[in-house]
Coordinates of C-alpha atoms in Angstrom, one line a residue:
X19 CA -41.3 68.4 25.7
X20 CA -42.3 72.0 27.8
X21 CA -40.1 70.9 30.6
X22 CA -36.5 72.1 30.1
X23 CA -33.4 70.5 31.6
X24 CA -33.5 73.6 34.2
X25 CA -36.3 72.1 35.5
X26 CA -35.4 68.8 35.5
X27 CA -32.4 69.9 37.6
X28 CA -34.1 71.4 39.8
X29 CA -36.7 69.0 40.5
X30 CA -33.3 66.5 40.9
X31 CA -32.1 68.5 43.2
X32 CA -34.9 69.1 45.5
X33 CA -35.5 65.3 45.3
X34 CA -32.0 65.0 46.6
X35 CA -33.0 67.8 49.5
X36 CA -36.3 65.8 50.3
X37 CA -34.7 62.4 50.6
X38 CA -31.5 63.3 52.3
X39 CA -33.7 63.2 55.7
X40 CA -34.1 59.0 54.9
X41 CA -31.3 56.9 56.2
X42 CA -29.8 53.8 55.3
X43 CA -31.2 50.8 54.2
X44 CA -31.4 47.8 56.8
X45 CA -32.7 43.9 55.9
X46 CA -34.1 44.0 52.5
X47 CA -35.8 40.6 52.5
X48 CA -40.0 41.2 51.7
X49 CA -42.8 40.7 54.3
X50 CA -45.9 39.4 53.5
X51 CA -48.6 42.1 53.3
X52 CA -51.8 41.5 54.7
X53 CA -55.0 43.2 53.5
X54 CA -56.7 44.4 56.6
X55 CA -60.1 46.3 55.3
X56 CA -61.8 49.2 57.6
X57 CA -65.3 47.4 58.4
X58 CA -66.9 50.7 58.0
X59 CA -66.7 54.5 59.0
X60 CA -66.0 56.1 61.9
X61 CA -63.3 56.1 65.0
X62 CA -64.4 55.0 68.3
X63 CA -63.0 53.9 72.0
X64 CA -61.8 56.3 74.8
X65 CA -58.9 55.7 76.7
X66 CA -58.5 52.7 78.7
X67 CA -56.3 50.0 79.6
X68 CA -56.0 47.0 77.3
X69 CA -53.5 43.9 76.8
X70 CA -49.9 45.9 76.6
X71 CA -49.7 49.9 76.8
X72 CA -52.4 50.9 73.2
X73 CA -54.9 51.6 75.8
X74 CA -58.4 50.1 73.6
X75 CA -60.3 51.3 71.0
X76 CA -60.1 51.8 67.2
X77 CA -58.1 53.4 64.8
X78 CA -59.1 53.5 61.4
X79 CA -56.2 54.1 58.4
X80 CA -57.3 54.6 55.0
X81 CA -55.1 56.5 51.9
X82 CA -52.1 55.8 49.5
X83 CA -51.9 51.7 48.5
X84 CA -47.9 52.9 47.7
X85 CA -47.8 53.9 51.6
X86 CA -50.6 50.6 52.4
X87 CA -48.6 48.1 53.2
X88 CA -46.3 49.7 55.7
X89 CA -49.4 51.0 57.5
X90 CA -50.5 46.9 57.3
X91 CA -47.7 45.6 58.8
X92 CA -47.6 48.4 61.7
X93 CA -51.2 47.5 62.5
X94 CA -50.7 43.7 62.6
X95 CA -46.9 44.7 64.5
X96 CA -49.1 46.7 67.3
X97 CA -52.3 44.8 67.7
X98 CA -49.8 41.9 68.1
X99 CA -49.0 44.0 71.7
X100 CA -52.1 45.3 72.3
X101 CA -54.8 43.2 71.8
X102 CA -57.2 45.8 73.1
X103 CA -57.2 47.7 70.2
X104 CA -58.4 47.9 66.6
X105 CA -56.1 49.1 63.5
X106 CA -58.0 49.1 60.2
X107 CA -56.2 49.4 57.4
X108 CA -58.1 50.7 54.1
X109 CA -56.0 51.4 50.0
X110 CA -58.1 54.2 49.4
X111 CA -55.5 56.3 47.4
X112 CA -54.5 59.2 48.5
X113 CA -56.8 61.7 46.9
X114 CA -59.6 59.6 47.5
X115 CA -58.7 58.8 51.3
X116 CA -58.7 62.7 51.7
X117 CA -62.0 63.3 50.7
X118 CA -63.6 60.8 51.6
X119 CA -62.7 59.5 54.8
X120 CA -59.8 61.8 56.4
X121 CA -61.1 65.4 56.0
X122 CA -64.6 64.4 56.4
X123 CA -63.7 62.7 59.9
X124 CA -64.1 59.1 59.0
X125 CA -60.4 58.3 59.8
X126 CA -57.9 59.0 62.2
X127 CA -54.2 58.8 60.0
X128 CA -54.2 59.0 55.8
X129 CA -51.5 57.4 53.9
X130 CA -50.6 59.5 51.3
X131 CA -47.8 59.2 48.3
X132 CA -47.3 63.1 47.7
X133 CA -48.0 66.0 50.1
X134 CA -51.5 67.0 51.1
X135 CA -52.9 69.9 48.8
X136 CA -53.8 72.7 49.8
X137 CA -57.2 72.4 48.9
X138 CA -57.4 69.5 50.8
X139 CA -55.9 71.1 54.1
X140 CA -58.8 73.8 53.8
X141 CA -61.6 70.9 53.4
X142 CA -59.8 69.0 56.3
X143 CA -60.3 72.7 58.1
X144 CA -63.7 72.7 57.1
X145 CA -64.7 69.7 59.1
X146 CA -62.8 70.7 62.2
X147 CA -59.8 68.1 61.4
X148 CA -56.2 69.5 61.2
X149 CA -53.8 67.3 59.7
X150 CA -50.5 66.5 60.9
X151 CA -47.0 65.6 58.5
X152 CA -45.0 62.7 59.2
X153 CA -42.8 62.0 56.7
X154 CA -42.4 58.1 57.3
X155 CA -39.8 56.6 54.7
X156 CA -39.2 57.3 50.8
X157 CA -40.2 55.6 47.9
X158 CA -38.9 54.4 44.0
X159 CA -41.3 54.8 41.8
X160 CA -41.4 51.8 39.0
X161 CA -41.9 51.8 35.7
X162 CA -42.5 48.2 34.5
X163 CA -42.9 46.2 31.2
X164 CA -43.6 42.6 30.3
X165 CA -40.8 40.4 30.8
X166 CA -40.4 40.1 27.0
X167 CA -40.0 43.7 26.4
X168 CA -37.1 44.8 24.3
X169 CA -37.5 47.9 26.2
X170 CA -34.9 48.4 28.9
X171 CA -34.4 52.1 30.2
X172 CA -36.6 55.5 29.4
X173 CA -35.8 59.4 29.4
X174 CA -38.5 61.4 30.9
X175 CA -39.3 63.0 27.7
X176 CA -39.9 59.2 26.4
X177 CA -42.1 58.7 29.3
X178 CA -44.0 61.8 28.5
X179 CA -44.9 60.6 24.9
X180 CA -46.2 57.3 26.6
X181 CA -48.4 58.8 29.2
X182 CA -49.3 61.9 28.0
X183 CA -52.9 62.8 26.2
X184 CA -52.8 62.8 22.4
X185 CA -48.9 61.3 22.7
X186 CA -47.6 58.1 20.9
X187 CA -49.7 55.2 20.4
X188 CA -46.8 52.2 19.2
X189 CA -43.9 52.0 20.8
X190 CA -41.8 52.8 17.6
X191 CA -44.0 56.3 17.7
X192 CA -41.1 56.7 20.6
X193 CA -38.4 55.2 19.5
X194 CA -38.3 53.7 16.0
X195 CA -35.7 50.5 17.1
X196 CA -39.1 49.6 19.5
X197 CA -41.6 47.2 18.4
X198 CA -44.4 48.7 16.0
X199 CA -47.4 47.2 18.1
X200 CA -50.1 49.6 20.2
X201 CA -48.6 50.8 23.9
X202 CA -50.9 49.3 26.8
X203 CA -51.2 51.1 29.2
X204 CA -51.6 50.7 33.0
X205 CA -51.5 52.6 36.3
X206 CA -53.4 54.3 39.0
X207 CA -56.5 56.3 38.9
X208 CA -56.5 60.6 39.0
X209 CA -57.2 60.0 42.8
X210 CA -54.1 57.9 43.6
X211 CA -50.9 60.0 44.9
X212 CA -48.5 58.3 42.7
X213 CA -51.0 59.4 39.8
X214 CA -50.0 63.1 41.0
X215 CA -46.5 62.5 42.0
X216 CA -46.3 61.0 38.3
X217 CA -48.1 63.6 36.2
X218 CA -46.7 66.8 38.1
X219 CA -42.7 65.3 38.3
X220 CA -42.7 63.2 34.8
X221 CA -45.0 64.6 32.6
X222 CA -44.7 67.9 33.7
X223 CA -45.7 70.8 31.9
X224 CA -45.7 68.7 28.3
X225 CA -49.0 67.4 28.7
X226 CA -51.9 65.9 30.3
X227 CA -51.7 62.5 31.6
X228 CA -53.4 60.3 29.3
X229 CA -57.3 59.1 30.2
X230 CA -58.0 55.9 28.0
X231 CA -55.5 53.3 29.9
X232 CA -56.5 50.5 32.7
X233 CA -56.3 51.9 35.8
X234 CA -56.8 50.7 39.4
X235 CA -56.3 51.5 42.9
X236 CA -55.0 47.7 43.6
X237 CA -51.5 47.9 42.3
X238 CA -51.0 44.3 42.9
X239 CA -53.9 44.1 39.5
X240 CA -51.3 46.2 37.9
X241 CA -48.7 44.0 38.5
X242 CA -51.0 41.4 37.1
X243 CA -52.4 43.2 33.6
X244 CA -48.4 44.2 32.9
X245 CA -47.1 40.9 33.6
X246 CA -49.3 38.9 31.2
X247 CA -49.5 41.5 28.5
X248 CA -46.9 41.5 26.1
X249 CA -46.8 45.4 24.9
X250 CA -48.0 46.4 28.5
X251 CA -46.4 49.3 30.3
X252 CA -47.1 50.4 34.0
X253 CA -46.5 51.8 37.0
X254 CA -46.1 51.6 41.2
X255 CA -44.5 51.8 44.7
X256 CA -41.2 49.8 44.6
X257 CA -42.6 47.4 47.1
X258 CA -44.5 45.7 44.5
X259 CA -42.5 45.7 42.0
X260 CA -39.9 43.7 44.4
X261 CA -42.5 41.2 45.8
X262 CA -42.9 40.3 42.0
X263 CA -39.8 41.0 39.8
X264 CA -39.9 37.7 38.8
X265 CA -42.7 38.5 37.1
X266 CA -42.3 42.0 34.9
X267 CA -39.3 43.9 34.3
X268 CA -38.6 47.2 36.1
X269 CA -37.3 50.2 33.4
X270 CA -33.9 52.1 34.1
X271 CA -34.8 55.9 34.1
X272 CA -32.9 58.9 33.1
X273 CA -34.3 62.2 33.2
X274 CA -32.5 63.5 30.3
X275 CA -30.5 62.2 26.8
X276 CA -27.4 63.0 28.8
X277 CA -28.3 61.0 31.8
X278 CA -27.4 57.9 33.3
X279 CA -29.9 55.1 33.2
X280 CA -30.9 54.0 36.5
X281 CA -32.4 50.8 38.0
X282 CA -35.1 51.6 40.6
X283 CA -33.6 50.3 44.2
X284 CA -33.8 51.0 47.7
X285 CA -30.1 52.3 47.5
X286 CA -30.7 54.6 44.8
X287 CA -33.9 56.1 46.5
X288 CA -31.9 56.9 49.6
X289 CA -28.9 58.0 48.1
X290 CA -31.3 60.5 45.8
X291 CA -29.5 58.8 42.3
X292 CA -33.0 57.3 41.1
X293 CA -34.8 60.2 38.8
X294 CA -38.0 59.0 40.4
X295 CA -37.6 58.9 43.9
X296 CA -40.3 60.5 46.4
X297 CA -41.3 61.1 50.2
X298 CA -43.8 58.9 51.7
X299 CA -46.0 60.5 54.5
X300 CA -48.9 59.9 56.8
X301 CA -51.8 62.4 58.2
X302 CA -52.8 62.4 61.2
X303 CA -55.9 63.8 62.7
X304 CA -54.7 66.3 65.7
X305 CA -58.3 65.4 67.1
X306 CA -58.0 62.1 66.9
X307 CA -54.3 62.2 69.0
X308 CA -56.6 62.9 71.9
X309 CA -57.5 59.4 71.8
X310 CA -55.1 57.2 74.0
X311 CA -55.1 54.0 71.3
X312 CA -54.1 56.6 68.2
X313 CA -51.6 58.7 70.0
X314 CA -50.1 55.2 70.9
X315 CA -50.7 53.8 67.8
X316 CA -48.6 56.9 65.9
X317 CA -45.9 57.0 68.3
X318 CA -45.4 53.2 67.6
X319 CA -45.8 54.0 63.4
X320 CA -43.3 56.4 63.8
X321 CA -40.8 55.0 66.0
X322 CA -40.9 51.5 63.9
X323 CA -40.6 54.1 60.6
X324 CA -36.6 53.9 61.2
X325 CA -36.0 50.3 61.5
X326 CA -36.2 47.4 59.1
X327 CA -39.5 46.7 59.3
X328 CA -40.3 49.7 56.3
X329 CA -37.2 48.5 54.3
X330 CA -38.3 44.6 54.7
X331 CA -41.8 45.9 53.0
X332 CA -40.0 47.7 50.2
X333 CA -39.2 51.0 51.1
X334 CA -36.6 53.9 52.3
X335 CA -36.9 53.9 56.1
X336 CA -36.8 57.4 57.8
X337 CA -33.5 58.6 59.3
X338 CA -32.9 58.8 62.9
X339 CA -33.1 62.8 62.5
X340 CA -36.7 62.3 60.7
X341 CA -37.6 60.3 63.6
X342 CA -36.8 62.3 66.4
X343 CA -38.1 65.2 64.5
X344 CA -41.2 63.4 63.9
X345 CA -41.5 62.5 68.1
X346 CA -40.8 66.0 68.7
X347 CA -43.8 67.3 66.4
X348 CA -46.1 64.6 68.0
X349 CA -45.1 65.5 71.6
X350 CA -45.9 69.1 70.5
X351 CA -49.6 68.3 68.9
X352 CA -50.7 66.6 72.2
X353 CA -49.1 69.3 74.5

């Protein structure tokens, strides 16, 4: 594998650097998550008073399914207390969100499961959106088999030979004391963040991420293909591999031979120890913050980003520095 341990130390330790600003981990018991589809494009409603202090109006979410069911569980929290206003909630991906509902104007905030590119900062620009960072919570990426798998932990490098174009095509092409039977492949499209996080972090400079594997934005049919195929291998956000673990078996990583295998965990995430660890962020339209229900709406997203209610869902809640920090930079937009 291109990548050399340099690198891989480096990446560890800006990990480490990126998830030092999430805190500790509060009531780990799962919420339900609650699809709540945008009923087409568009933002609409001025400011005026509705039931509790949103104002009323709609505020339309679309982007990363990893970052999708926090944004779910927000909406349902603050329509609960302000029943004059309309959160839609749309898994576009994150790729897919930004070009074709953010950037073009067709949303207010995008979910996304890796920073916003710069290409996509210049189309947002382009349409007279400006996008806003809120980084909301931190993520453990999981790498999942069947339950039956004699498969426990991976190195990168191994996970490089699965996923990567032209790489192994049996399990024993990686390691000859795995099972001789074809690798099954699934995970998220080219347009989904984790795809990017994934390919740009794991795979690295070894390789392109393989094409010919099922893929789909609905992780929650991921869970589903790897679960009921025997040589299947896949992967998510942690919050769905914890509402099914039952189900499919989450790998141990280490990013080198000389590594520790690691379990994927909340605790892990936060303390930095978990190879594939990550930011989680929303986008925010600064345009759209002129709107009393989506200025309300974030300030709510982001206050409830360092309590249990991100950690019950599956994730790394944001520390109380993030937080403030994050108030600070949306008093600043609107001022």
């Amino acid at each position: 594998m291109a990548d050399t341990q340099t690198d891989r130390s480096v990446r560890s330790v800006s990990r480490r650097k990126v998830l030092a600003a999430t805190g500790s981990i509060g009531a780990l018991s799962l919420a339900g998550c609650t699809e709540n589809n945008a009923s087409g494009n568009g933002s609409d409603g001025n400011s005026s008073s509705g039931n509790g202090n949103g104002g009323s109006g709609r505020v339309v979410v679309t982007g990363s399914s990893t970052v999708f069911p926090v944004s779910d569980t927000m909406a349902e929290k603050f329509m609960e207390e302000n029943g004059g206003v309309n959160v839609t909630t749309n898994p576009t991906g994150t790729g897919g969100g930004f070009s074709n509902n953010f950037c073009p104007g067709d949303s207010d905030i995008n979910g996304a499961s890796r920073p916003i590119q710069e290409a996509e900062v210049s189309a947002c620009n382009e349409n007279g959106v400006e996008p806003i960072e809120f980084q909301i919570g931190a993520d453990a990426v999981t790498m999942a088999v069947h339950n039956d798998s004699p498969v426990d932990c991976v190195t990168y490098d191994e996970l490089a030979q699965i996923w990567s174009e032209n790489g192994a095509e049996t399990w024993s092409d990686v390691n000859s004391d795995w099972p001789d039977e074809e690798i099954v492949r699934y995970g998220p499209p080219s347009t989904s963040g984790t795809f990017d996080w994934f390919r740009n972090n794991v795979i690295g400079d070894s390789g392109n991420h393989v094409t010919q594997y099922q893929q789909t934005e609905n992780d929650n049919e991921l869970v589903q293909g790897i679960s009921s195929t025997e040589n299947a291998i896949g992967y998510f956000g942690y919050a769905y591999y914890r509402e099914n673990e039952d189900q499919l078996k989450a790998l141990e990583i280490k990013e080198s031979e000389d590594g520790e295998c690691t379990a994927p965990s909340l605790e892990a995430a936060s303390e930095g120890t978990y190879p594939m660890a990550r930011p989680l962020y929303i986008y925010v339209s600064k345009q759209s913050l002129e709107r009393e229900p989506v200025y309300n709406f974030v300030k709510f997203y982001i206050e409830q980003s360092g309590t249990d209610t991100v950690s019950n869902v599956g994730y790394v809640p944001a520390s109380d520095e993030q937080v403030q920090e994050n108030l600070e930079k949306l008093e600043s937009a609107v001022n």
